[in-house]
Coordinates of N, CA and C and ligand atoms in Angstrom, one line a residue:
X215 N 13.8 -0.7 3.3 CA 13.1 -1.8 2.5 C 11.7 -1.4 2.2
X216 N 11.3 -1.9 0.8 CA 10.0 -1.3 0.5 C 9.5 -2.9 0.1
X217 N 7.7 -2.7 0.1 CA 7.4 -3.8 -0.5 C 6.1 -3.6 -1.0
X218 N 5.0 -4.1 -1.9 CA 4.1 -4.1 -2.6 C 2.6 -4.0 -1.6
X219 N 2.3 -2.9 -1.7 CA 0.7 -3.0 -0.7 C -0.1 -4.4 -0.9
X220 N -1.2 -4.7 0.0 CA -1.1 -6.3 -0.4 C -2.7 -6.7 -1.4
X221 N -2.9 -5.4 -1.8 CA -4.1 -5.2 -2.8 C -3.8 -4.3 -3.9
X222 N -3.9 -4.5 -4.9 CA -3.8 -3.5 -6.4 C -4.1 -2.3 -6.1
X223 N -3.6 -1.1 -6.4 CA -4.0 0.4 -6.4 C -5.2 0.3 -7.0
X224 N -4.9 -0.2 -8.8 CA -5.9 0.1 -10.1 C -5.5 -1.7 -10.2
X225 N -6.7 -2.3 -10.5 CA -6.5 -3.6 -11.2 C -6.5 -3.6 -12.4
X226 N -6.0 -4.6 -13.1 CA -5.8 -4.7 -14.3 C -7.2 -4.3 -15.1
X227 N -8.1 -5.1 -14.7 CA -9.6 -4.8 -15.3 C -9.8 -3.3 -15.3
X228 N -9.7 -2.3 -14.2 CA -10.0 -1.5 -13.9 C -9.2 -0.2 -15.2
X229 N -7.6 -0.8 -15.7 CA -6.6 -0.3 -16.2 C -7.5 -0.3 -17.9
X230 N -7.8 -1.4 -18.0 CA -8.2 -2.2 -19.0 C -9.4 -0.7 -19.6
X231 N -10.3 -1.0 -18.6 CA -11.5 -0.2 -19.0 C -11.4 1.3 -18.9
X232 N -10.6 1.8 -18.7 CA -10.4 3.3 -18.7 C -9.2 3.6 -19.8
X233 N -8.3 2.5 -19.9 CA -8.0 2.6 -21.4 C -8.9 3.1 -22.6
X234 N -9.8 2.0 -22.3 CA -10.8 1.9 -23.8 C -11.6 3.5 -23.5
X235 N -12.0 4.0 -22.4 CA -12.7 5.1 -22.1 C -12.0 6.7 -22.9
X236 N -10.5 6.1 -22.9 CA -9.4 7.1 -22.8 C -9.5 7.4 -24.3
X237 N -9.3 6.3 -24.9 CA -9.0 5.8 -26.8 C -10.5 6.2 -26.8
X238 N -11.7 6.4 -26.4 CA -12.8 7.2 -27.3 C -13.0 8.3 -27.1
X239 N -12.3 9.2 -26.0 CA -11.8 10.2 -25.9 C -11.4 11.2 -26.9
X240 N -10.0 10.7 -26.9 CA -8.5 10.4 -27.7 C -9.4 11.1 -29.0
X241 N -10.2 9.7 -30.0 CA -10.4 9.7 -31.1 C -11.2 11.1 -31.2
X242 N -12.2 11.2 -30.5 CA -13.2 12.2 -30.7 C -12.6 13.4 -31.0
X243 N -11.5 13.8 -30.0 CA -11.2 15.6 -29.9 C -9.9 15.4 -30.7
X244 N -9.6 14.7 -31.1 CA -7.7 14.5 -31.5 C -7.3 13.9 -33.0
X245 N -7.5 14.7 -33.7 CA -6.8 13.3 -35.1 C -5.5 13.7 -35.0
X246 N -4.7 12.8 -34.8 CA -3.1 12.7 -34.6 C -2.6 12.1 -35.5
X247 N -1.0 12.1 -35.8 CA -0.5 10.8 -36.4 C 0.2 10.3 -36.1
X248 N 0.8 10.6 -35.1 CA 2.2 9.8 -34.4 C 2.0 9.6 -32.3
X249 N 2.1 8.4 -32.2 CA 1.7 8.3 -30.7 C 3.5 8.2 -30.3
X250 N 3.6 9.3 -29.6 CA 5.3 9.2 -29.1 C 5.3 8.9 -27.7
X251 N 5.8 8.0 -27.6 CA 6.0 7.0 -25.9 C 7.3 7.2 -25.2
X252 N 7.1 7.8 -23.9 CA 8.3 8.5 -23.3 C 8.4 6.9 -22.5
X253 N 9.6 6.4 -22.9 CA 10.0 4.7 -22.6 C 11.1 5.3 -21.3
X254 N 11.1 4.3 -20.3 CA 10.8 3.1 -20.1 C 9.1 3.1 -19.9
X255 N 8.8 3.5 -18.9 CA 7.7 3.4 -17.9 C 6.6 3.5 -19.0
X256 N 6.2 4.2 -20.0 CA 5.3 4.4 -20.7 C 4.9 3.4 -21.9
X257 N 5.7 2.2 -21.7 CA 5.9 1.0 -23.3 C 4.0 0.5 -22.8
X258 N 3.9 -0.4 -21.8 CA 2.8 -1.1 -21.4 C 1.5 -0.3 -21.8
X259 N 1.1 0.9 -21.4 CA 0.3 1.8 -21.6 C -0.2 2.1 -22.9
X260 N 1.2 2.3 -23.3 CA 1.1 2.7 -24.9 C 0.3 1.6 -25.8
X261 N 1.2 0.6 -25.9 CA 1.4 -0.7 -26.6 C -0.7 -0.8 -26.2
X262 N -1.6 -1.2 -24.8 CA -2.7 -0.5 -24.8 C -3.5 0.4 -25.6
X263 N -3.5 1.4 -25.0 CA -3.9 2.9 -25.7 C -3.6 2.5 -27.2
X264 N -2.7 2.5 -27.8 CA -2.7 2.1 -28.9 C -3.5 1.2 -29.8
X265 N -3.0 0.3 -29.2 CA -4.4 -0.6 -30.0 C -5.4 -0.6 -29.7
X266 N -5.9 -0.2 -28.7 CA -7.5 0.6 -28.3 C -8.1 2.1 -29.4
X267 N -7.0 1.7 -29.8 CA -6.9 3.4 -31.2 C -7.0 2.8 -32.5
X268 N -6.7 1.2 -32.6 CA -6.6 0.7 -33.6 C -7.1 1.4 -35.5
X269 N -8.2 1.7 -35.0 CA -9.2 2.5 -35.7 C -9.1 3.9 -36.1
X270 N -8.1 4.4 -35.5 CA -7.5 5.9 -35.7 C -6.2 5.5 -36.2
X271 N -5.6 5.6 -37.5 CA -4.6 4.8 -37.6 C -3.8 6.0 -37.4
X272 N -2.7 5.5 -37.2 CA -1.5 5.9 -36.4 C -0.3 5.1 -36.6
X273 N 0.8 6.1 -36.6 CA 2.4 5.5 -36.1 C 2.5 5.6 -34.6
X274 N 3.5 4.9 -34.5 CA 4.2 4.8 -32.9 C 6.1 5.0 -33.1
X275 N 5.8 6.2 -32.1 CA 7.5 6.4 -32.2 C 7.6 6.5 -30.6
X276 N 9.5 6.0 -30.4 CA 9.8 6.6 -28.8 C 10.5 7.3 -28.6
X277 N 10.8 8.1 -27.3 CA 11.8 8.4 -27.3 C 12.1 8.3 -25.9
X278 N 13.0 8.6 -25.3 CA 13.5 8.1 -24.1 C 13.9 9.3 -23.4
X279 N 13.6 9.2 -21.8 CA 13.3 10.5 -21.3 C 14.0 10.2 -19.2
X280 N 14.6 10.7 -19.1 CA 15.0 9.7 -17.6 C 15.2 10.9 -16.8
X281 N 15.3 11.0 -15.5 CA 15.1 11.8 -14.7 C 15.3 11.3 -13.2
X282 N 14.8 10.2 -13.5 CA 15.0 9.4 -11.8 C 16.3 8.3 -12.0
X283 N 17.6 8.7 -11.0 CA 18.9 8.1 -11.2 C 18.2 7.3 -10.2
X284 N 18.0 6.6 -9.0 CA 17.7 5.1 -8.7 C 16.8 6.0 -7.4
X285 N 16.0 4.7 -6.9 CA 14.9 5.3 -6.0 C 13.8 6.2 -6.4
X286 N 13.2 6.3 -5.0 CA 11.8 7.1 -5.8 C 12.2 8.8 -5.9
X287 N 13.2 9.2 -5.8 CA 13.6 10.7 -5.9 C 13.5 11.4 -7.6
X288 N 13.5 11.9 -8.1 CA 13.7 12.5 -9.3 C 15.2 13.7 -8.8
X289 N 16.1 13.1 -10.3 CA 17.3 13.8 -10.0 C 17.1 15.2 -10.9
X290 N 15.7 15.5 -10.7 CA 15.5 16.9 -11.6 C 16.3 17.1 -12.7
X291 N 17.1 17.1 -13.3 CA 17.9 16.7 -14.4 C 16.9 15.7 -15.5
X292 N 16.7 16.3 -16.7 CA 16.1 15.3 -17.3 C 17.1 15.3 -18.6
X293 N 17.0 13.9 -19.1 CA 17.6 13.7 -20.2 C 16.8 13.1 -21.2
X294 N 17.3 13.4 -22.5 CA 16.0 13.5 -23.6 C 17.2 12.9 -24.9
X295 N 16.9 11.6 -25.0 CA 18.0 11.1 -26.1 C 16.8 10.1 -27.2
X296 N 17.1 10.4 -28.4 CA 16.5 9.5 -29.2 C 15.1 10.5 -30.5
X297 N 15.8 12.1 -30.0 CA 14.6 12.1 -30.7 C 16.0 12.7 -32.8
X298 N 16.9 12.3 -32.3 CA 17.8 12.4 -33.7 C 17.3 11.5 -34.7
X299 N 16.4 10.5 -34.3 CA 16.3 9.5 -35.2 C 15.0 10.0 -35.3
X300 N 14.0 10.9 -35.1 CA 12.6 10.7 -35.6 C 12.4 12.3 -36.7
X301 N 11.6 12.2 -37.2 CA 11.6 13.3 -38.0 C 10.1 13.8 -37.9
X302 N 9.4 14.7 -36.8 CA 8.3 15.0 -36.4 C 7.4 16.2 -37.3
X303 N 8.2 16.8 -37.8 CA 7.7 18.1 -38.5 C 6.6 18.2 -38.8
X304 N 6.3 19.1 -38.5 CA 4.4 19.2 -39.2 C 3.4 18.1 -39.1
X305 N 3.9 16.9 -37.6 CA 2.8 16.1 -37.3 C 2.2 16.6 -36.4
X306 N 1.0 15.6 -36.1 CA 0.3 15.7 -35.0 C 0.4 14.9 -34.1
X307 N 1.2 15.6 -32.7 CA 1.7 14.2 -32.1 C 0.7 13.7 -30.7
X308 N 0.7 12.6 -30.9 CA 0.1 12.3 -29.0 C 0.9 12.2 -28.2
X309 N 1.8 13.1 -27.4 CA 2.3 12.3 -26.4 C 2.2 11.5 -25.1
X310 N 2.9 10.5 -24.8 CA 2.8 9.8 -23.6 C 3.0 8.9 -22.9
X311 N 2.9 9.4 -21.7 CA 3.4 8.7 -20.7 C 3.1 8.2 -19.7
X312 N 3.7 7.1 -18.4 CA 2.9 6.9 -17.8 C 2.4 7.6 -16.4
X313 N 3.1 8.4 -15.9 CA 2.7 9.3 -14.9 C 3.0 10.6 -14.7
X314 N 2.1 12.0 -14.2 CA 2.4 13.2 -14.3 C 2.8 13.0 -13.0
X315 N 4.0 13.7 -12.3 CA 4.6 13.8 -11.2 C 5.1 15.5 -10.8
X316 N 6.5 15.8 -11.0 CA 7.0 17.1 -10.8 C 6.1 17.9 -12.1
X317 N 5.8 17.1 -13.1 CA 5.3 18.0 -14.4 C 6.9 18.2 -15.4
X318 N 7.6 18.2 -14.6 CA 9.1 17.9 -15.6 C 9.3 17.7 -16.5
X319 N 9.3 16.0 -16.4 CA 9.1 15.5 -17.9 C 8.4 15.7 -19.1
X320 N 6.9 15.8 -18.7 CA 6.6 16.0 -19.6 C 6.6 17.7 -20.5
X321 N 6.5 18.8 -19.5 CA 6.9 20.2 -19.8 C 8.0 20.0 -20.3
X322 N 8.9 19.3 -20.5 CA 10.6 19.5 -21.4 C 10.2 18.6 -22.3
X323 N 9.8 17.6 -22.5 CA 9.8 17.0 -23.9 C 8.5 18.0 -24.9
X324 N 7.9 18.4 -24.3 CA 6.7 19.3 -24.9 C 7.4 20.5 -25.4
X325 N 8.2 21.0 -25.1 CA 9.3 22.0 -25.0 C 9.7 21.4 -26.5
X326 N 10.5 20.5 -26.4 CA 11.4 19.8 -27.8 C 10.7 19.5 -28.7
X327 N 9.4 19.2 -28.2 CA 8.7 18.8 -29.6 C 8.1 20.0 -30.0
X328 N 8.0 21.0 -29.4 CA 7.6 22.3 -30.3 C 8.4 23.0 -31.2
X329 N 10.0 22.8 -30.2 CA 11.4 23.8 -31.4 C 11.1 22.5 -32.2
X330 N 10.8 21.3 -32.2 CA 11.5 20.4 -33.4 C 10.2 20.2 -34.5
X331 N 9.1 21.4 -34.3 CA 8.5 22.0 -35.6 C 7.4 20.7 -35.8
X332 N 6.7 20.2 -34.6 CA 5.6 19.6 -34.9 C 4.0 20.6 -35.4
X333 N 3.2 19.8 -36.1 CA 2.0 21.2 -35.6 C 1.5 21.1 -35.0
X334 N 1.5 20.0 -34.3 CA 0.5 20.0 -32.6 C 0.8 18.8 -31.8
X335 N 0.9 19.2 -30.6 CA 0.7 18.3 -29.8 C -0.1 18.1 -28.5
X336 N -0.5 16.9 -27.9 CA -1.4 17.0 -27.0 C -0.8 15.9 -26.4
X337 N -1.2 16.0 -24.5 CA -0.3 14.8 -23.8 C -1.2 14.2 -23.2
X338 N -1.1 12.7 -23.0 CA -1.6 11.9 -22.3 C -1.1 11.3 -21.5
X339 N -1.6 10.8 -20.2 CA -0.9 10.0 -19.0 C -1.7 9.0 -18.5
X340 N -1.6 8.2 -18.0 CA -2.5 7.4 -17.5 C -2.2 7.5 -15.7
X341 N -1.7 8.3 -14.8 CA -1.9 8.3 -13.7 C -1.3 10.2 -13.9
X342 N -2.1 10.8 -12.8 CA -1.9 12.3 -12.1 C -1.8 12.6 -10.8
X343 N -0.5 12.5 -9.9 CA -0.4 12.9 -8.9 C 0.1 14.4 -9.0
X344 N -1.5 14.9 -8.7 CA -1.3 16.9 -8.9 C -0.7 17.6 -8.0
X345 N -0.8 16.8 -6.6 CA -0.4 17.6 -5.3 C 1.8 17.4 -5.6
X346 N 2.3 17.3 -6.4 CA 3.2 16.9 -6.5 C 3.9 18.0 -7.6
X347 N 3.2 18.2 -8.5 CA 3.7 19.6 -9.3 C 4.1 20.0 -8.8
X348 N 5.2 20.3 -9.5 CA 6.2 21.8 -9.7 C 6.1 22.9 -10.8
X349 N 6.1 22.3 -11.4 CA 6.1 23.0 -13.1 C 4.2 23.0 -13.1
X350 N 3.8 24.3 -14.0 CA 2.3 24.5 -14.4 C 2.0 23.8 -15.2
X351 N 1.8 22.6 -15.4 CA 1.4 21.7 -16.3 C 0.3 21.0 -16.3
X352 N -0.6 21.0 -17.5 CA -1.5 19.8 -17.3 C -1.9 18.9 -18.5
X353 N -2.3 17.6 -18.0 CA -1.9 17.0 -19.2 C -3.7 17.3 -20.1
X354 N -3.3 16.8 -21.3 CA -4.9 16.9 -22.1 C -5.4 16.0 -21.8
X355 N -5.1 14.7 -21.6 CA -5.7 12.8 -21.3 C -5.6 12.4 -20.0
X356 N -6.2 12.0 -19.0 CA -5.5 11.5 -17.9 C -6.1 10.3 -17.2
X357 N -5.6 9.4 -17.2 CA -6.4 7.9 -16.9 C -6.7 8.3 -15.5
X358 N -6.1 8.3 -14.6 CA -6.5 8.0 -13.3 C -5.9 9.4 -12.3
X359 N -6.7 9.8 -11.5 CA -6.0 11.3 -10.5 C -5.5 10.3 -9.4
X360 N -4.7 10.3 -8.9 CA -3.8 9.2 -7.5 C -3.2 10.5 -6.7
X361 N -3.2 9.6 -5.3 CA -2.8 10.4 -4.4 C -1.3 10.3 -4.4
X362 N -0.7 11.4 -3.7 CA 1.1 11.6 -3.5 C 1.3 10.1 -3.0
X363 N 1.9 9.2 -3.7 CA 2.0 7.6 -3.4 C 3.1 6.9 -4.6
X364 N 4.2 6.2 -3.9 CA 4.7 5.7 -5.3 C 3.9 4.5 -5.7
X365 N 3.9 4.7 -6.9 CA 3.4 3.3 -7.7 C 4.4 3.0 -8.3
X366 N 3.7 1.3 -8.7 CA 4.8 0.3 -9.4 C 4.0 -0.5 -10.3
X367 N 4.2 -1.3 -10.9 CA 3.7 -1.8 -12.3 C 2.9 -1.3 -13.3
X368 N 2.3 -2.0 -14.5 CA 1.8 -1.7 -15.2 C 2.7 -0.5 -16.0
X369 N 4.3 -0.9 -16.1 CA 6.0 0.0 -16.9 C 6.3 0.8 -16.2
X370 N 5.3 0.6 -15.1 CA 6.1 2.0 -13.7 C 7.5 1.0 -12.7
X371 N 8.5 1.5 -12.9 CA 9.5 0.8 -11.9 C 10.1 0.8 -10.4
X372 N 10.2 0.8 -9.8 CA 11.3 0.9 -8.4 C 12.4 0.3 -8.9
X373 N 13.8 0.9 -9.0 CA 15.2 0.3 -9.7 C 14.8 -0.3 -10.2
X374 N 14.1 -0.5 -11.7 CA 14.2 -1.4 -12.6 C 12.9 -2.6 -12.5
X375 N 12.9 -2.9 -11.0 CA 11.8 -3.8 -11.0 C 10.3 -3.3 -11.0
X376 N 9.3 -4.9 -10.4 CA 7.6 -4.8 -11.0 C 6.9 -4.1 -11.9
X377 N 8.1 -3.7 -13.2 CA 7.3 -3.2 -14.4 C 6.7 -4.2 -15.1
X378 N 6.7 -5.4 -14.9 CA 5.5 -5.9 -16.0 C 4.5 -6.8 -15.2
X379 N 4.2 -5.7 -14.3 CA 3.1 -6.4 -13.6 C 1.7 -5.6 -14.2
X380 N 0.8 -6.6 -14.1 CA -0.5 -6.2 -15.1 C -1.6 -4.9 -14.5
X381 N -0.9 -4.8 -13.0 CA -1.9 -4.0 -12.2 C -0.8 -2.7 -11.7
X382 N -1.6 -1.6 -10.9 CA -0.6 -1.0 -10.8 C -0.8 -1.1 -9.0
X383 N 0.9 -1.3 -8.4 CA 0.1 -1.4 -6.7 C 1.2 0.0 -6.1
X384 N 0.9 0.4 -4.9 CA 1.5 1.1 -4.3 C 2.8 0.3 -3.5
X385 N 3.5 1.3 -3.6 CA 5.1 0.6 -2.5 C 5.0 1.4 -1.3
X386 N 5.1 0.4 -0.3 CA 4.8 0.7 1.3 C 6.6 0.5 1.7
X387 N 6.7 1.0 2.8 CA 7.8 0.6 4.0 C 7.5 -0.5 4.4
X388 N 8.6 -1.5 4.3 CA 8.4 -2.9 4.8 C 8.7 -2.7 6.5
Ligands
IMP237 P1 8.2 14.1 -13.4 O1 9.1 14.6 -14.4 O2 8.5 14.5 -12.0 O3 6.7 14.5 -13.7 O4 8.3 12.6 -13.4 C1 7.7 11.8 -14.3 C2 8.5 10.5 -14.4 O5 9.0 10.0 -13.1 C3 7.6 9.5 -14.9 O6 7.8 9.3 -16.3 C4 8.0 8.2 -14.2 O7 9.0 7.5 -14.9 C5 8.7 8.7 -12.9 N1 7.8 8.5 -11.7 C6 7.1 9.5 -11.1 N2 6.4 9.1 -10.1 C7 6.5 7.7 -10.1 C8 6.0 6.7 -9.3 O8 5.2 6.8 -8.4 N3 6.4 5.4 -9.6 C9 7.3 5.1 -10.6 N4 7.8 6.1 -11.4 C10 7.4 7.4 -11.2
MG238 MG1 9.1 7.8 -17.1

């Protein structure tokens, strides 16, 4: 049995303001046109970041990226559905997500969006647990460096659940 630490990792305020730190970032080094959101976990963030970009106009596309069959394990196996409906070519894409873990995810969607003929792309995360790589990956954006710890809210899940909680807290052993 797991349960919610009994204080926020990152509070909302805390998410709030490194958002906006992230989006003047973002603008400065990056003119993009397409913000592609690796869903589920990455919707909250985005939907954020995004309008914190307001000003850099932009599309928003998703695509869907899964890897973790239930629990906090990754079934190393990633699956990548939804990018038949987008037509990337010769954009400039942001990608992103909500947390760098094995490096997995996001080194394979990075992978697809190069055969699938974008001209550039750059990745953003809003959490980095480094001691956790596997794959040599690093992202360009990174909200927050976290220690080897699962988190939950703010579109991060445990089976499905406290993704729409406004803060992000750590899951302890009950
Ligand atoms: P990676 O492919 O191992 O880098 O895993 C990245 C994906 O695993 C993320 O998109 C998340 O959906 C999920 N993930 C990794 N760590 C956590 C965590 O601590 N809490 C919730 N989901 C996580
Ligand atoms: Mg994910």
């Amino acid at each position: 049995m797991y349960k919610m630490s009994e204080k926020p990792m990152i509070t909302a305020e805390q998410i709030q303001k490194r958002v906006s730190e992230l989006a003047t970032e973002i603008a400065k080094s990056f003119e993009f046109d397409v913000i592609l959101s690796a869903l589920t976990g990455a919707y909250m963030f985005t939907s954020d970041l995004s309008r914190a970009l307001a000003n850099t106009k932009h599309r928003i596309a998703f695509i869907k990226a899964s890897s973790y069959g239930s629990g906090m394990e990754s079934s190393g196996k990633l699956k990548v559905s939804g990018m038949e409906h987008l037509d990337l070519k010769g954009k400039k894409v942001l990608l992103v997500d909500d947390i760098l873990d094995t490096g997995n995810t996001m080194c394979t969607l990075v992978s697809v969006l190069k055969e699938s003929g974008v001209s550039d792309v750059r990745t953003c995360v809003l959490m980095n647990k480094e001691e956790r790589r596997t794959v040599d990956f690093h992202a360009d954006f990174v909200g927050f460096e976290i220690k080897n710890e699962f988190v939950v809210g703010y579109g991060l899940d445990f089976n499905e659940d406290y993704r729409t909680l406004p803060e992000v807290w750590t899951l302890i052993e009950a």
